[in-house]
mmCIF file of C-alpha atoms in Angstrom:
data_model
loop_
_atom_site.group_PDB
_atom_site.id
_atom_site.type_symbol
_atom_site.label_atom_id
_atom_site.label_comp_id
_atom_site.label_asym_id
_atom_site.label_seq_id
_atom_site.Cartn_x
_atom_site.Cartn_y
_atom_site.Cartn_z
ATOM 1 C CA GLN A 1080 -4.739 21.128 -3.898
ATOM 2 C CA SER A 1081 -8.254 21.359 -3.166
ATOM 3 C CA THR A 1082 -10.516 18.882 -1.505
ATOM 4 C CA ASN A 1083 -12.717 17.505 0.365
ATOM 5 C CA LEU A 1084 -14.278 14.557 1.764
ATOM 6 C CA ALA A 1085 -15.049 12.879 -1.206
ATOM 7 C CA TYR A 1086 -11.712 12.814 -2.217
ATOM 8 C CA HIS A 1087 -10.767 10.028 0.585
ATOM 9 C CA ASP A 1088 -10.022 7.380 -2.052
ATOM 10 C CA SER A 1089 -7.181 9.680 -2.776
ATOM 11 C CA VAL A 1090 -5.643 9.977 0.500
ATOM 12 C CA GLY A 1091 -7.764 7.642 2.765
ATOM 13 C CA TRP A 1092 -10.208 8.685 5.571
ATOM 14 C CA LYS A 1093 -7.899 9.558 8.289
ATOM 15 C CA ALA A 1094 -6.002 11.964 6.083
ATOM 16 C CA ALA A 1095 -8.902 13.525 4.500
ATOM 17 C CA ASN A 1096 -10.854 14.317 7.915
ATOM 18 C CA LEU A 1097 -7.375 15.411 9.215
ATOM 19 C CA ALA A 1098 -7.582 17.681 6.219
ATOM 20 C CA GLU A 1099 -11.122 19.202 7.023
ATOM 21 C CA VAL A 1100 -9.905 20.284 10.806
ATOM 22 C CA SER A 1101 -7.071 21.978 9.533
ATOM 23 C CA ALA A 1102 -9.213 23.845 7.293
ATOM 24 C CA ILE A 1103 -12.303 24.460 9.899
ATOM 25 C CA LEU A 1104 -9.898 25.087 13.144
ATOM 26 C CA GLU A 1105 -7.063 26.774 11.090
ATOM 27 C CA LYS A 1106 -3.467 24.678 10.767
ATOM 28 C CA GLN A 1107 -2.410 25.838 14.687
ATOM 29 C CA TRP A 1108 -4.752 23.326 16.161
ATOM 30 C CA VAL A 1109 -3.362 20.634 13.882
ATOM 31 C CA PRO A 1110 0.490 19.581 14.284
ATOM 32 C CA PRO A 1111 2.012 19.758 10.691
ATOM 33 C CA TRP A 1112 1.699 16.667 8.360
ATOM 34 C CA PHE A 1113 1.541 15.544 4.945
ATOM 35 C CA VAL A 1114 0.227 12.633 3.218
ATOM 36 C CA VAL A 1115 1.888 9.928 0.910
ATOM 37 C CA THR A 1116 -1.408 9.188 -1.343
ATOM 38 C CA ASP A 1117 -2.475 6.523 -2.681
ATOM 39 C CA ARG A 1118 -0.677 7.076 -6.035
ATOM 40 C CA ALA A 1119 1.797 5.999 -4.353
ATOM 41 C CA PHE A 1120 0.696 2.574 -2.776
ATOM 42 C CA GLU A 1121 -0.355 2.046 -6.495
ATOM 43 C CA GLU A 1122 2.774 2.414 -8.083
ATOM 44 C CA ILE A 1123 4.115 -0.111 -5.709
ATOM 45 C CA MET A 1124 1.562 -2.510 -6.062
ATOM 46 C CA GLU A 1125 2.372 -2.315 -10.019
ATOM 47 C CA MET A 1126 5.999 -3.153 -9.281
ATOM 48 C CA ASN A 1127 7.786 -6.543 -10.353
ATOM 49 C CA ASP A 1128 8.159 -8.491 -7.142
ATOM 50 C CA PRO A 1129 12.202 -9.172 -6.925
ATOM 51 C CA GLY A 1130 11.270 -11.918 -4.988
ATOM 52 C CA ILE A 1131 10.334 -13.938 -7.828
ATOM 53 C CA LYS A 1132 12.860 -16.257 -9.205
ATOM 54 C CA ASN A 1133 10.784 -18.301 -11.727
ATOM 55 C CA ALA A 1134 10.889 -17.138 -15.056
ATOM 56 C CA LYS A 1135 7.545 -17.830 -16.348
ATOM 57 C CA ASP A 1136 6.342 -15.027 -13.470
ATOM 58 C CA ALA A 1137 9.492 -13.201 -14.018
ATOM 59 C CA LYS A 1138 6.712 -10.283 -14.308
ATOM 60 C CA TRP A 1139 4.666 -10.848 -11.632
ATOM 61 C CA ASN A 1140 3.383 -7.632 -9.644
ATOM 62 C CA ILE A 1141 3.436 -7.158 -5.875
ATOM 63 C CA ARG A 1142 -0.455 -6.986 -6.057
ATOM 64 C CA GLN A 1143 -0.545 -10.463 -8.054
ATOM 65 C CA SER A 1144 2.004 -11.865 -4.906
ATOM 66 C CA ILE A 1145 -0.098 -10.003 -2.297
ATOM 67 C CA GLY A 1146 -2.941 -12.120 -3.840
ATOM 68 C CA ARG A 1147 -1.024 -15.650 -4.219
ATOM 69 C CA ILE A 1148 -0.113 -15.367 -0.963
ATOM 70 C CA LEU A 1149 -3.726 -14.945 0.625
ATOM 71 C CA ASP A 1150 -5.230 -17.768 -1.804
ATOM 72 C CA ARG A 1151 -2.971 -20.169 0.126
ATOM 73 C CA ALA A 1152 -5.508 -22.433 2.091
ATOM 74 C CA ASP A 1153 -2.667 -23.857 3.848
ATOM 75 C CA TYR A 1154 -1.440 -20.439 5.328
ATOM 76 C CA SER A 1155 -3.091 -19.304 8.546
ATOM 77 C CA ASP A 1156 -4.067 -15.505 8.558
ATOM 78 C CA ALA A 1157 -1.083 -14.788 10.653
ATOM 79 C CA GLN A 1158 1.102 -15.957 8.304
ATOM 80 C CA LYS A 1159 -0.476 -14.536 5.202
ATOM 81 C CA SER A 1160 0.354 -11.441 6.976
ATOM 82 C CA ASN A 1161 4.116 -12.033 7.759
ATOM 83 C CA ARG A 1162 4.938 -12.884 4.368
ATOM 84 C CA ILE A 1163 2.837 -9.844 2.724
ATOM 85 C CA PHE A 1164 4.735 -7.734 5.676
ATOM 86 C CA ASN A 1165 8.174 -8.704 4.579
ATOM 87 C CA LEU A 1166 7.591 -8.755 0.853
ATOM 88 C CA LEU A 1167 6.449 -4.580 1.607
ATOM 89 C CA GLU A 1168 9.099 -4.392 3.770
ATOM 90 C CA ASN A 1169 12.164 -5.485 1.460
ATOM 91 C CA ILE A 1170 10.782 -3.641 -1.704
ATOM 92 C CA THR A 1171 13.074 -0.631 -3.513
ATOM 93 C CA LEU A 1172 10.987 2.302 -3.647
ATOM 94 C CA PRO A 1173 11.545 4.255 -6.950
ATOM 95 C CA SER A 1174 14.050 7.022 -6.354
ATOM 96 C CA GLU A 1175 11.768 10.103 -7.206
ATOM 97 C CA MET A 1176 9.359 8.482 -4.631
ATOM 98 C CA VAL A 1177 11.630 8.597 -1.803
ATOM 99 C CA GLN A 1178 12.778 12.204 -2.942
ATOM 100 C CA ASN A 1179 9.341 13.691 -2.605
ATOM 101 C CA ILE A 1180 8.755 11.584 0.725
ATOM 102 C CA LEU A 1181 11.494 12.940 1.855
ATOM 103 C CA GLN A 1182 11.223 16.800 1.050
ATOM 104 C CA SER A 1183 8.380 16.640 2.641
ATOM 105 C CA TYR A 1184 9.926 15.230 5.926
ATOM 106 C CA HIS A 1185 12.583 17.820 5.533
ATOM 107 C CA ASP A 1186 9.936 20.809 4.859
ATOM 108 C CA LEU A 1187 8.099 20.490 8.208
ATOM 109 C CA PHE A 1188 10.729 21.033 10.055
ATOM 110 C CA ALA A 1189 11.847 23.947 8.138
ATOM 111 C CA VAL A 1190 9.539 26.361 10.007
ATOM 112 C CA ARG A 1191 9.357 27.174 13.255
ATOM 113 C CA ASP A 1192 6.567 26.567 15.741
ATOM 114 C CA ASP A 1193 4.943 25.183 18.267
ATOM 115 C CA LEU A 1194 6.288 21.509 18.158
ATOM 116 C CA SER A 1195 9.869 22.978 17.272
ATOM 117 C CA ARG A 1196 12.495 21.437 19.794
ATOM 118 C CA THR A 1197 15.987 21.019 18.524
ATOM 119 C CA ASP A 1198 17.535 18.064 16.562
ATOM 120 C CA ASP A 1199 14.412 15.543 17.265
ATOM 121 C CA ASN A 1200 12.651 15.804 13.950
ATOM 122 C CA PHE A 1201 10.095 13.197 15.025
ATOM 123 C CA VAL A 1202 7.384 12.171 13.580
ATOM 124 C CA ALA A 1203 4.117 9.880 13.669
ATOM 125 C CA VAL A 1204 3.078 7.754 10.605
ATOM 126 C CA ARG A 1205 -0.763 6.504 10.197
ATOM 127 C CA SER A 1206 -2.297 4.654 8.030
ATOM 128 C CA SER A 1207 -4.951 6.796 6.515
ATOM 129 C CA CYS A 1208 -6.859 3.463 4.585
ATOM 130 C CA ARG A 1209 -9.641 3.580 2.705
ATOM 131 C CA GLU A 1210 -11.446 1.335 4.985
ATOM 132 C CA GLU A 1211 -10.497 3.581 8.032
ATOM 133 C CA ASP A 1212 -12.022 6.041 9.785
ATOM 134 C CA ALA A 1213 -15.004 5.829 7.232
ATOM 135 C CA GLU A 1214 -18.687 6.629 7.499
ATOM 136 C CA THR A 1215 -19.043 3.748 10.035
ATOM 137 C CA ALA A 1216 -15.781 4.187 11.455
ATOM 138 C CA ALA A 1217 -16.008 0.709 12.328
ATOM 139 C CA ARG A 1218 -12.785 -0.307 11.655
ATOM 140 C CA ALA A 1219 -10.752 2.585 13.509
ATOM 141 C CA GLY A 1220 -7.502 1.123 14.991
ATOM 142 C CA GLU A 1221 -7.255 -1.938 12.822
ATOM 143 C CA PHE A 1222 -3.992 -0.448 10.860
ATOM 144 C CA MET A 1223 -0.718 0.562 11.681
ATOM 145 C CA THR A 1224 0.400 3.541 13.163
ATOM 146 C CA PHE A 1225 4.168 4.114 14.499
ATOM 147 C CA LEU A 1226 5.304 6.645 16.684
ATOM 148 C CA TYR A 1227 8.582 9.025 17.214
ATOM 149 C CA ILE A 1228 10.030 8.018 13.918
ATOM 150 C CA ARG A 1229 13.456 9.939 13.268
ATOM 151 C CA GLY A 1230 15.484 10.140 9.731
ATOM 152 C CA GLU A 1231 15.304 9.518 6.372
ATOM 153 C CA ARG A 1232 15.571 5.567 6.650
ATOM 154 C CA GLU A 1233 13.639 5.420 9.419
ATOM 155 C CA LEU A 1234 11.040 7.146 7.710
ATOM 156 C CA ILE A 1235 10.789 5.218 4.239
ATOM 157 C CA HIS A 1236 10.853 1.962 6.185
ATOM 158 C CA HIS A 1237 7.988 2.621 8.654
ATOM 159 C CA ILE A 1238 6.091 3.695 5.428
ATOM 160 C CA GLN A 1239 6.814 0.666 3.740
ATOM 161 C CA LEU A 1240 5.349 -1.321 7.332
ATOM 162 C CA THR A 1241 2.364 1.186 7.289
ATOM 163 C CA TRP A 1242 1.947 -0.472 3.991
ATOM 164 C CA GLY A 1243 2.064 -3.662 4.834
ATOM 165 C CA GLY A 1244 0.124 -3.064 7.914
ATOM 166 C CA LEU A 1245 -2.529 -2.749 5.387
ATOM 167 C CA TRP A 1246 -2.850 -6.924 5.830
ATOM 168 C CA THR A 1247 -2.730 -7.634 9.475
ATOM 169 C CA GLU A 1248 -4.245 -10.306 10.722
ATOM 170 C CA ARG A 1249 -7.215 -8.731 12.147
ATOM 171 C CA ALA A 1250 -7.707 -6.859 8.759
ATOM 172 C CA ILE A 1251 -7.456 -10.351 6.642
ATOM 173 C CA HIS A 1252 -9.796 -11.689 8.512
ATOM 174 C CA ASN A 1253 -12.523 -8.805 8.719
ATOM 175 C CA ARG A 1254 -12.432 -8.072 5.078
ATOM 176 C CA ARG A 1255 -12.920 -12.082 4.244
ATOM 177 C CA VAL A 1256 -16.122 -11.887 6.491
ATOM 178 C CA LEU A 1257 -17.198 -9.091 5.381
ATOM 179 C CA GLY A 1258 -16.708 -9.982 1.562
ATOM 180 C CA ILE A 1259 -14.571 -7.089 1.246
ATOM 181 C CA PRO A 1260 -12.226 -8.290 -2.000
ATOM 182 C CA ALA A 1261 -9.134 -9.155 -0.589
ATOM 183 C CA THR A 1262 -6.567 -6.868 -2.721
ATOM 184 C CA GLU A 1263 -9.138 -4.170 -4.794
ATOM 185 C CA ALA A 1264 -10.516 -2.502 -1.789
ATOM 186 C CA THR A 1265 -7.102 -2.002 -0.053
ATOM 187 C CA GLY A 1266 -5.356 1.274 -0.735
ATOM 188 C CA GLY A 1267 -5.511 4.995 0.320
ATOM 189 C CA GLY A 1268 -2.497 7.653 2.236
ATOM 190 C CA VAL A 1269 0.105 7.313 4.617
ATOM 191 C CA ILE A 1270 -0.228 10.427 7.406
ATOM 192 C CA VAL A 1271 3.105 11.954 8.129
ATOM 193 C CA GLN A 1272 2.611 13.754 11.348
ATOM 194 C CA LYS A 1273 4.912 15.905 13.782
ATOM 195 C CA ILE A 1274 4.667 14.492 17.257
ATOM 196 C CA VAL A 1275 3.094 15.850 20.219
ATOM 197 C CA ASN A 1276 4.874 15.528 23.083
ATOM 198 C CA ALA A 1277 1.880 14.789 25.439
ATOM 199 C CA ARG A 1278 1.859 14.894 28.799
ATOM 200 C CA VAL A 1279 -2.028 14.300 28.641
ATOM 201 C CA SER A 1280 -3.943 12.833 25.832
ATOM 202 C CA GLY A 1281 -7.245 11.541 25.176
ATOM 203 C CA VAL A 1282 -10.537 10.839 23.239
ATOM 204 C CA LEU A 1283 -13.690 12.925 23.188
ATOM 205 C CA GLN A 1284 -16.848 11.502 22.082
ATOM 206 C CA THR A 1285 -19.811 14.555 21.108
ATOM 207 C CA VAL A 1286 -22.569 11.817 22.214
ATOM 208 C CA ASN A 1287 -22.612 9.289 25.047
ATOM 209 C CA MET A 1288 -22.894 6.277 23.452
ATOM 210 C CA GLY A 1289 -23.113 4.235 26.480
ATOM 211 C CA LYS A 1290 -26.088 5.924 27.584
ATOM 212 C CA GLY A 1291 -27.824 6.488 24.379
ATOM 213 C CA ALA A 1292 -27.721 10.167 25.313
ATOM 214 C CA MET A 1293 -27.287 12.722 22.835
ATOM 215 C CA GLU A 1294 -26.922 15.717 25.007
ATOM 216 C CA GLU A 1295 -24.088 14.462 27.124
ATOM 217 C CA ILE A 1296 -20.193 14.633 25.976
ATOM 218 C CA VAL A 1297 -18.002 11.895 27.075
ATOM 219 C CA ILE A 1298 -14.245 12.515 27.319
ATOM 220 C CA ASN A 1299 -11.641 9.952 28.204
ATOM 221 C CA ALA A 1300 -8.126 11.866 29.324
ATOM 222 C CA GLY A 1301 -4.875 10.230 30.816
ATOM 223 C CA LEU A 1302 -1.295 10.745 30.992
ATOM 224 C CA GLY A 1303 0.991 10.464 28.217
ATOM 225 C CA LEU A 1304 0.686 9.611 24.834
ATOM 226 C CA GLY A 1305 -2.705 8.559 23.268
ATOM 227 C CA GLU A 1306 -1.913 4.897 22.815
ATOM 228 C CA GLY A 1307 -2.374 3.578 25.816
ATOM 229 C CA ILE A 1308 -5.640 5.482 26.255
ATOM 230 C CA VAL A 1309 -7.135 4.345 23.067
ATOM 231 C CA SER A 1310 -5.994 0.951 23.648
ATOM 232 C CA GLY A 1311 -7.405 0.770 27.099
ATOM 233 C CA THR A 1312 -4.312 -0.189 28.200
ATOM 234 C CA VAL A 1313 -4.153 2.539 30.625
ATOM 235 C CA ALA A 1314 -6.180 3.761 32.826
ATOM 236 C CA ALA A 1315 -7.722 7.134 32.025
ATOM 237 C CA ASP A 1316 -10.263 10.082 34.032
ATOM 238 C CA GLN A 1317 -13.653 10.355 32.867
ATOM 239 C CA ILE A 1318 -15.619 13.465 32.043
ATOM 240 C CA ILE A 1319 -19.358 13.609 31.188
ATOM 241 C CA VAL A 1320 -20.373 17.138 30.328
ATOM 242 C CA GLN A 1321 -23.747 18.466 29.487
ATOM 243 C CA LYS A 1322 -24.320 19.446 26.379
ATOM 244 C CA GLU A 1323 -25.857 23.502 26.666
ATOM 245 C CA ARG A 1324 -27.028 25.922 23.606
ATOM 246 C CA ASP A 1325 -25.513 28.893 24.900
ATOM 247 C CA LEU A 1326 -21.988 27.307 26.776
ATOM 248 C CA ASP A 1327 -21.250 29.027 29.476
ATOM 249 C CA PRO A 1328 -17.564 28.671 29.999
ATOM 250 C CA ASN A 1329 -17.538 29.780 33.738
ATOM 251 C CA SER A 1330 -20.290 27.276 34.710
ATOM 252 C CA LEU A 1331 -19.849 24.138 32.770
ATOM 253 C CA ARG A 1332 -22.204 21.312 34.163
ATOM 254 C CA LEU A 1333 -19.972 18.456 34.314
ATOM 255 C CA ASN A 1334 -19.332 15.188 36.370
ATOM 256 C CA TYR A 1335 -15.738 14.620 36.831
ATOM 257 C CA ILE A 1336 -14.474 11.135 37.679
ATOM 258 C CA VAL A 1337 -10.627 10.520 38.613
ATOM 259 C CA ALA A 1338 -8.925 7.282 38.003
ATOM 260 C CA ASP A 1339 -6.153 6.299 39.269
ATOM 261 C CA LYS A 1340 -3.144 6.615 36.918
ATOM 262 C CA THR A 1341 -0.709 4.566 37.721
ATOM 263 C CA GLU A 1342 0.929 4.011 34.230
ATOM 264 C CA GLN A 1343 1.189 5.738 30.732
ATOM 265 C CA ILE A 1344 2.817 5.134 27.109
ATOM 266 C CA VAL A 1345 5.765 7.738 26.733
ATOM 267 C CA PHE A 1346 8.615 8.403 24.372
ATOM 268 C CA ASP A 1347 11.139 5.252 24.920
ATOM 269 C CA LYS A 1348 13.901 7.063 26.000
ATOM 270 C CA LYS A 1349 16.274 4.270 26.286
ATOM 271 C CA TYR A 1350 16.111 2.913 22.680
ATOM 272 C CA GLY A 1351 15.463 6.355 21.229
ATOM 273 C CA SER A 1352 12.276 5.864 19.210
ATOM 274 C CA GLY A 1353 9.086 4.218 19.715
ATOM 275 C CA THR A 1354 7.348 4.053 22.636
ATOM 276 C CA THR A 1355 7.218 2.171 26.245
ATOM 277 C CA LYS A 1356 4.619 1.983 29.070
ATOM 278 C CA SER A 1357 6.228 3.729 32.627
ATOM 279 C CA GLU A 1358 5.257 4.159 35.763
ATOM 280 C CA THR A 1359 3.359 7.162 36.605
ATOM 281 C CA LEU A 1360 4.858 9.295 39.757
ATOM 282 C CA TYR A 1361 2.586 8.920 43.023
ATOM 283 C CA HIS A 1362 1.433 12.435 43.405
ATOM 284 C CA GLN A 1363 0.017 12.494 39.582
ATOM 285 C CA ARG A 1364 -1.416 9.281 39.832
ATOM 286 C CA MET A 1365 -5.005 10.332 41.562
ATOM 287 C CA ARG A 1366 -4.853 14.621 39.659
ATOM 288 C CA PRO A 1367 -7.271 14.899 37.267
ATOM 289 C CA ALA A 1368 -5.405 15.019 33.985
ATOM 290 C CA LEU A 1369 -7.358 17.663 32.572
ATOM 291 C CA GLU A 1370 -7.800 21.334 34.149
ATOM 292 C CA TYR A 1371 -10.845 23.232 34.290
ATOM 293 C CA THR A 1372 -10.100 25.762 31.477
ATOM 294 C CA GLU A 1373 -8.862 22.852 29.508
ATOM 295 C CA VAL A 1374 -11.914 21.245 29.369
ATOM 296 C CA VAL A 1375 -13.352 24.071 28.327
ATOM 297 C CA GLU A 1376 -11.323 24.821 25.637
ATOM 298 C CA LEU A 1377 -11.674 20.757 24.207
ATOM 299 C CA VAL A 1378 -15.664 21.404 24.692
ATOM 300 C CA GLN A 1379 -15.596 24.275 22.651
ATOM 301 C CA ILE A 1380 -13.509 23.230 19.677
ATOM 302 C CA ALA A 1381 -15.217 19.596 19.754
ATOM 303 C CA LEU A 1382 -19.144 21.074 19.568
ATOM 304 C CA LYS A 1383 -17.899 23.728 16.765
ATOM 305 C CA LEU A 1384 -16.720 20.941 15.007
ATOM 306 C CA GLU A 1385 -19.808 18.864 15.243
ATOM 307 C CA HIS A 1386 -22.117 21.608 14.024
ATOM 308 C CA ILE A 1387 -19.930 22.452 11.328
ATOM 309 C CA TYR A 1388 -19.862 18.556 10.427
ATOM 310 C CA GLY A 1389 -23.281 18.004 10.988
ATOM 311 C CA TYR A 1390 -22.910 14.415 12.836
ATOM 312 C CA PRO A 1391 -21.645 13.071 16.043
ATOM 313 C CA LEU A 1392 -17.340 12.657 15.988
ATOM 314 C CA ASP A 1393 -15.220 10.786 18.000
ATOM 315 C CA ILE A 1394 -11.910 13.182 18.748
ATOM 316 C CA GLU A 1395 -8.958 12.609 19.768
ATOM 317 C CA PHE A 1396 -6.455 15.505 21.707
ATOM 318 C CA ALA A 1397 -3.556 15.858 23.035
ATOM 319 C CA LEU A 1398 -1.977 18.619 25.011
ATOM 320 C CA ASP A 1399 1.582 19.086 25.228
ATOM 321 C CA GLU A 1400 3.031 21.651 28.241
ATOM 322 C CA SER A 1401 1.993 24.636 26.135
ATOM 323 C CA ARG A 1402 -1.614 23.608 24.236
ATOM 324 C CA LEU A 1403 -4.055 21.705 23.067
ATOM 325 C CA TRP A 1404 -3.732 19.407 19.774
ATOM 326 C CA ILE A 1405 -6.292 17.827 17.534
ATOM 327 C CA LEU A 1406 -5.060 14.606 16.585
ATOM 328 C CA GLN A 1407 -7.402 12.734 14.544
ATOM 329 C CA VAL A 1408 -11.625 13.220 14.024
ATOM 330 C CA ARG A 1409 -13.779 10.821 12.770
ATOM 331 C CA PRO A 1410 -17.471 9.960 13.105
ATOM 332 C CA VAL A 1411 -18.724 8.083 15.808
ATOM 333 C CA PRO A 1412 -19.888 4.350 14.025
ATOM 334 C CA PHE A 1413 -23.690 4.093 14.899
ATOM 335 C CA PHE A 1414 -24.523 7.375 12.632
ATOM 336 C CA SER A 1415 -22.941 5.798 9.164
ATOM 337 C CA GLY A 1416 -26.776 6.711 7.821
ATOM 338 C CA LEU A 1417 -26.572 10.815 8.482
ATOM 339 C CA VAL A 1418 -23.143 10.482 8.031
ATOM 340 C CA GLU A 1419 -23.950 9.736 4.614
ATOM 341 C CA GLU A 1420 -26.858 12.103 4.197
ATOM 342 C CA VAL A 1421 -24.603 15.272 5.277
ATOM 343 C CA ILE A 1422 -21.604 14.301 3.167
ATOM 344 C CA GLU A 1423 -24.311 14.158 0.012
ATOM 345 C CA LYS A 1424 -26.036 17.281 0.821
ATOM 346 C CA TYR A 1425 -23.176 19.576 2.232
ATOM 347 C CA PRO A 1426 -19.161 18.333 1.375
ATOM 348 C CA ILE A 1427 -17.191 20.652 3.510
ATOM 349 C CA SER A 1428 -14.396 22.178 1.568
ATOM 350 C CA VAL A 1429 -10.807 21.595 2.359
ATOM 351 C CA ASN A 1430 -8.026 23.910 0.736
ATOM 352 C CA LYS A 1431 -4.578 24.001 0.291
ATOM 353 C CA MET A 1432 -3.965 19.956 1.440
ATOM 354 C CA GLN A 1433 -0.248 19.139 1.471
ATOM 355 C CA VAL A 1434 -0.494 16.033 -0.580
ATOM 356 C CA LYS A 1435 2.498 14.012 -1.709
ATOM 357 C CA ARG A 1436 3.090 11.248 -4.634
#
């Protein structure tokens, strides 16, 4: 299918932006992925609630049951969230939907690429909610991401958990404060993407929001997976790069501040899935996370994306043992008006997006 940013209702903003980047940079810069669309989510919402025992409410669907939970004045937001999680975790998905998802999962690993490793077949399962990574990007990080998921049963289970994560305690609170309908406005896609076994991860913003400097790029880069850098639970180097009209890769103007990176988030080898926090080897702690050539490559890609999008961007990236990968792109929150204007006037087309029901 063909799509563009206007199709975020079907796949969510995160998937729509990922498809944009795949088209702009060519697929080899983005780890292989597919998206379970909003159509699947809506089908689940219309299923009968299997937990209803009262004959009068026998045809009560999942959406109505969630609405009933959210209307309970005697429940805290945490209790509401837990009950919705339990509801969505324990439903049985339609067999055709499961088959489509599993076929796409196996297709990810059918072709050898730079992320192919023997017998691991690990993926990340990420929410791509319509409310997430939107024009304002104000709600980035509110919903669910699961790393190092492997196997058919675990994949389906974590997709259901991701749907349940649309009603985290934080999400319920924010919708109430913002006046967003509790169930009607919720939806989008779920991204399933090959894992990057990152030695370095980070976030780049094409403007320096802390100083209000449009001519500066800010990179925060740390060791291991990006989960710790994005959440701020592990230390990260900070690199300030001066934007240049004619960027000279041989003489980049930058200020590199090295952090004492005592910990990093890594694959949990003990349990064979998920992540854990690990101590960094002593000789790695004060060594710059990024080499100069890696900074140059990252900046060049970021400026290309910003130029084509037409507004400042927040870019998540990772480097494994061999190369750079772009994981997510979203607008910088402060520029919502500019984003809306650019999307309306200059929609960016995206080709051959992988979409599953």
